[in-house]
Amino acid sequence: MEIIDQIIKAFHATSWLERFSVLCGIIQVLLSKNNKVSNYLFGILGIVSGMYVLFGAKLYADIALNMYYLVMSIYGWWYWKTNKDASEQPITSCTSQEWTTVIGIVLGAFAILYFFLIYVTDSDVPIWDAWVSCTAWAGMWLLARRKIENWILLNISNAFAIPLLIHKDLYLFALLTTFLFIVAIFGYFKWARIMKLEAKLS
């Protein structure tokens, strides 16, 4: 009962903007799962409102990550509307060259974000914030190339993001990220099944 009381108190302590952003995020995931183009509208609303919340928490690298999400959501909405019959790229595993690129993205983005957070902002968690964002960037690059390992990189990011958000008292964002962590696990195994099916058909 004490744990439930703490969760209820934490919920009441969250801002309406955080609640709105999380609600939009949940709706977007559900619509995306059902292949609905309207998922992008709720994604954009959730991202924009979420950036205000993250700014208040001084999570500046996360804001930069969300700006990328915003651009990709607008692009995705346009692409979905104008290229409905575009063929999907098959799901594959990373090559050694692609792993080199992933490591380069992680190290390069971490260095840039870390020094930016240290010298330009008043962030009190520069290492943590930079790590969450750079691993997510690498994961999104793999997702765009339909590499199954994208789920691994995204969940490395999620695993560090959850305690970071709790540390910043962003409990609803932490719950949403936990939800996304679980979705990514199922996503990995679903893609693995699709890969096997594609291999049999080829």
Short mmCIF file of C-alpha atoms in Angstrom, two decimals:
data_model
loop_
_atom_site.label_atom_id
_atom_site.label_comp_id
_atom_site.label_asym_id
_atom_site.label_seq_id
_atom_site.Cartn_x
_atom_site.Cartn_y
_atom_site.Cartn_z
CA MET A 1 0.00 0.00 0.00
CA GLU A 2 2.89 2.35 0.75
CA ILE A 3 4.28 1.88 -2.77
CA ILE A 4 0.85 2.59 -4.28
CA ASP A 5 0.54 5.74 -2.16
CA GLN A 6 3.95 6.91 -3.39
CA ILE A 7 2.92 6.32 -7.01
CA ILE A 8 -0.32 8.27 -6.48
CA LYS A 9 1.55 11.14 -4.83
CA ALA A 10 4.09 11.16 -7.66
CA PHE A 11 1.27 11.28 -10.21
CA HIS A 12 -0.35 14.27 -8.49
CA ALA A 13 3.05 15.98 -8.38
CA THR A 14 3.44 15.81 -12.17
CA SER A 15 2.45 18.75 -14.34
CA TRP A 16 -0.53 18.67 -16.69
CA LEU A 17 1.92 19.16 -19.56
CA GLU A 18 3.83 16.00 -18.63
CA ARG A 19 0.54 14.08 -18.40
CA PHE A 20 -0.54 15.40 -21.81
CA SER A 21 2.80 14.48 -23.40
CA VAL A 22 2.72 10.95 -21.99
CA LEU A 23 -0.91 10.47 -23.05
CA CYS A 24 0.00 11.53 -26.61
CA GLY A 25 2.95 9.14 -26.55
CA ILE A 26 0.75 6.21 -25.55
CA ILE A 27 -1.86 7.05 -28.21
CA GLN A 28 0.89 7.37 -30.82
CA VAL A 29 2.34 3.94 -30.01
CA LEU A 30 -1.11 2.31 -30.17
CA LEU A 31 -1.97 4.01 -33.47
CA SER A 32 1.44 3.11 -34.92
CA LYS A 33 0.93 -0.52 -33.89
CA ASN A 34 -2.33 -0.48 -35.87
CA ASN A 35 -0.64 1.14 -38.89
CA LYS A 36 -2.59 4.43 -38.61
CA VAL A 37 -1.06 7.55 -40.17
CA SER A 38 -2.65 9.69 -37.43
CA ASN A 39 0.02 8.34 -35.07
CA TYR A 40 2.30 11.11 -36.34
CA LEU A 41 -0.08 13.86 -35.19
CA PHE A 42 -0.09 12.59 -31.62
CA GLY A 43 3.64 11.96 -31.83
CA ILE A 44 4.28 15.58 -32.78
CA LEU A 45 1.99 16.89 -30.01
CA GLY A 46 3.72 14.66 -27.46
CA ILE A 47 7.21 15.66 -28.60
CA VAL A 48 6.56 19.42 -28.54
CA SER A 49 4.89 19.36 -25.11
CA GLY A 50 7.56 16.99 -23.82
CA MET A 51 10.38 19.35 -24.81
CA TYR A 52 8.94 22.02 -22.51
CA VAL A 53 8.94 19.52 -19.65
CA LEU A 54 12.50 18.38 -20.39
CA PHE A 55 13.69 21.99 -20.51
CA GLY A 56 12.36 22.53 -17.01
CA ALA A 57 14.28 19.41 -15.89
CA LYS A 58 17.49 20.63 -17.60
CA LEU A 59 17.69 17.52 -19.79
CA TYR A 60 19.06 19.40 -22.78
CA ALA A 61 20.47 16.43 -24.69
CA ASP A 62 17.05 14.82 -24.46
CA ILE A 63 15.60 18.00 -25.96
CA ALA A 64 18.03 17.69 -28.89
CA LEU A 65 16.96 14.05 -29.25
CA ASN A 66 13.31 15.10 -29.29
CA MET A 67 14.02 17.75 -31.92
CA TYR A 68 15.33 14.94 -34.10
CA TYR A 69 12.19 12.93 -33.33
CA LEU A 70 10.11 15.96 -34.34
CA VAL A 71 11.84 16.33 -37.71
CA MET A 72 11.56 12.59 -38.39
CA SER A 73 7.87 12.58 -37.38
CA ILE A 74 7.07 15.39 -39.82
CA TYR A 75 9.07 13.60 -42.52
CA GLY A 76 7.39 10.29 -41.69
CA TRP A 77 3.94 11.85 -41.91
CA TRP A 78 4.77 13.34 -45.32
CA TYR A 79 6.40 10.13 -46.56
CA TRP A 80 3.47 7.98 -45.44
CA LYS A 81 1.01 10.29 -47.20
CA THR A 82 2.93 10.53 -50.47
CA ASN A 83 4.56 7.08 -50.77
CA LYS A 84 1.89 4.64 -49.68
CA ASP A 85 3.04 1.99 -52.15
CA ALA A 86 6.76 2.29 -51.43
CA SER A 87 8.31 -1.11 -50.96
CA GLU A 88 9.76 -1.96 -47.57
CA GLN A 89 13.44 -2.66 -47.18
CA PRO A 90 13.97 -6.18 -45.82
CA ILE A 91 15.03 -6.62 -42.19
CA THR A 92 18.69 -7.61 -41.86
CA SER A 93 21.47 -7.84 -39.28
CA CYS A 94 24.31 -5.35 -38.95
CA THR A 95 27.49 -5.89 -40.92
CA SER A 96 30.89 -5.22 -39.34
CA GLN A 97 31.06 -1.94 -41.26
CA GLU A 98 27.67 -0.88 -39.90
CA TRP A 99 28.77 -1.74 -36.35
CA THR A 100 31.76 0.54 -36.92
CA THR A 101 29.34 3.31 -37.93
CA VAL A 102 27.21 2.64 -34.83
CA ILE A 103 30.25 2.94 -32.56
CA GLY A 104 31.22 6.14 -34.38
CA ILE A 105 27.74 7.61 -33.88
CA VAL A 106 27.72 6.72 -30.18
CA LEU A 107 31.23 8.06 -29.45
CA GLY A 108 30.92 11.13 -31.69
CA ALA A 109 27.46 12.13 -30.47
CA PHE A 110 28.46 11.50 -26.84
CA ALA A 111 31.52 13.75 -27.13
CA ILE A 112 29.59 16.56 -28.83
CA LEU A 113 26.64 16.40 -26.42
CA TYR A 114 28.83 16.07 -23.33
CA PHE A 115 30.96 19.11 -24.11
CA PHE A 116 27.87 21.08 -25.13
CA LEU A 117 26.16 20.23 -21.84
CA ILE A 118 29.30 21.05 -19.83
CA TYR A 119 30.23 24.36 -21.45
CA VAL A 120 26.95 25.77 -22.79
CA THR A 121 24.24 24.61 -20.39
CA ASP A 122 23.65 24.29 -16.64
CA SER A 123 22.99 20.54 -16.86
CA ASP A 124 23.66 18.66 -13.63
CA VAL A 125 23.71 15.23 -15.35
CA PRO A 126 25.81 15.77 -18.51
CA ILE A 127 27.28 12.26 -18.78
CA TRP A 128 23.97 10.51 -18.14
CA ASP A 129 21.98 12.80 -20.43
CA ALA A 130 24.53 12.55 -23.25
CA TRP A 131 24.69 8.75 -23.02
CA VAL A 132 20.90 8.30 -23.21
CA SER A 133 20.73 10.48 -26.32
CA CYS A 134 23.76 9.17 -28.22
CA THR A 135 22.67 5.53 -27.89
CA ALA A 136 19.15 6.48 -29.02
CA TRP A 137 20.58 8.29 -32.07
CA ALA A 138 22.52 5.15 -33.03
CA GLY A 139 19.41 3.05 -32.53
CA MET A 140 17.34 5.34 -34.76
CA TRP A 141 19.98 5.15 -37.48
CA LEU A 142 19.71 1.35 -37.39
CA LEU A 143 15.91 1.56 -37.36
CA ALA A 144 15.95 3.67 -40.54
CA ARG A 145 18.10 0.99 -42.18
CA ARG A 146 15.80 -1.76 -40.83
CA LYS A 147 18.53 -3.47 -38.83
CA ILE A 148 17.25 -5.76 -36.10
CA GLU A 149 19.92 -4.51 -33.68
CA ASN A 150 18.12 -1.15 -33.51
CA TRP A 151 15.99 -2.59 -30.70
CA ILE A 152 19.13 -3.39 -28.68
CA LEU A 153 20.52 0.15 -28.98
CA LEU A 154 17.15 1.74 -28.24
CA ASN A 155 16.75 -0.39 -25.13
CA ILE A 156 20.25 0.47 -23.92
CA SER A 157 19.07 4.07 -24.13
CA ASN A 158 15.76 3.26 -22.43
CA ALA A 159 17.47 1.33 -19.62
CA PHE A 160 19.50 4.40 -18.66
CA ALA A 161 16.67 6.85 -19.36
CA ILE A 162 14.26 5.29 -16.84
CA PRO A 163 16.37 5.97 -13.69
CA LEU A 164 17.41 9.35 -15.12
CA LEU A 165 13.76 10.40 -15.47
CA ILE A 166 12.98 9.14 -11.96
CA HIS A 167 15.99 11.12 -10.68
CA LYS A 168 14.43 14.20 -12.30
CA ASP A 169 10.99 13.41 -10.77
CA LEU A 170 9.50 12.85 -14.24
CA TYR A 171 7.62 9.77 -13.13
CA LEU A 172 5.13 9.59 -15.99
CA PHE A 173 7.93 9.90 -18.54
CA ALA A 174 9.70 7.08 -16.69
CA LEU A 175 6.56 4.92 -16.94
CA LEU A 176 6.22 5.70 -20.64
CA THR A 177 9.88 4.79 -21.22
CA THR A 178 9.35 1.54 -19.31
CA PHE A 179 6.43 0.81 -21.64
CA LEU A 180 8.64 1.55 -24.65
CA PHE A 181 11.34 -0.72 -23.19
CA ILE A 182 8.84 -3.61 -23.11
CA VAL A 183 7.58 -2.79 -26.61
CA ALA A 184 11.17 -2.88 -27.91
CA ILE A 185 11.69 -6.39 -26.48
CA PHE A 186 8.62 -7.64 -28.34
CA GLY A 187 9.73 -5.67 -31.39
CA TYR A 188 13.07 -7.49 -31.46
CA PHE A 189 11.47 -10.95 -31.40
CA LYS A 190 8.83 -9.96 -33.96
CA TRP A 191 11.55 -8.72 -36.34
CA ALA A 192 13.50 -11.95 -35.75
CA ARG A 193 10.45 -13.97 -36.86
CA ILE A 194 10.02 -11.75 -39.93
CA MET A 195 13.71 -12.21 -40.81
CA LYS A 196 13.31 -15.99 -40.70
CA LEU A 197 10.18 -15.81 -42.88
CA GLU A 198 11.90 -13.53 -45.40
CA ALA A 199 14.89 -15.89 -45.51
CA LYS A 200 12.61 -18.84 -46.33
CA LEU A 201 10.81 -16.90 -49.06
CA SER A 202 14.01 -15.63 -50.70
#
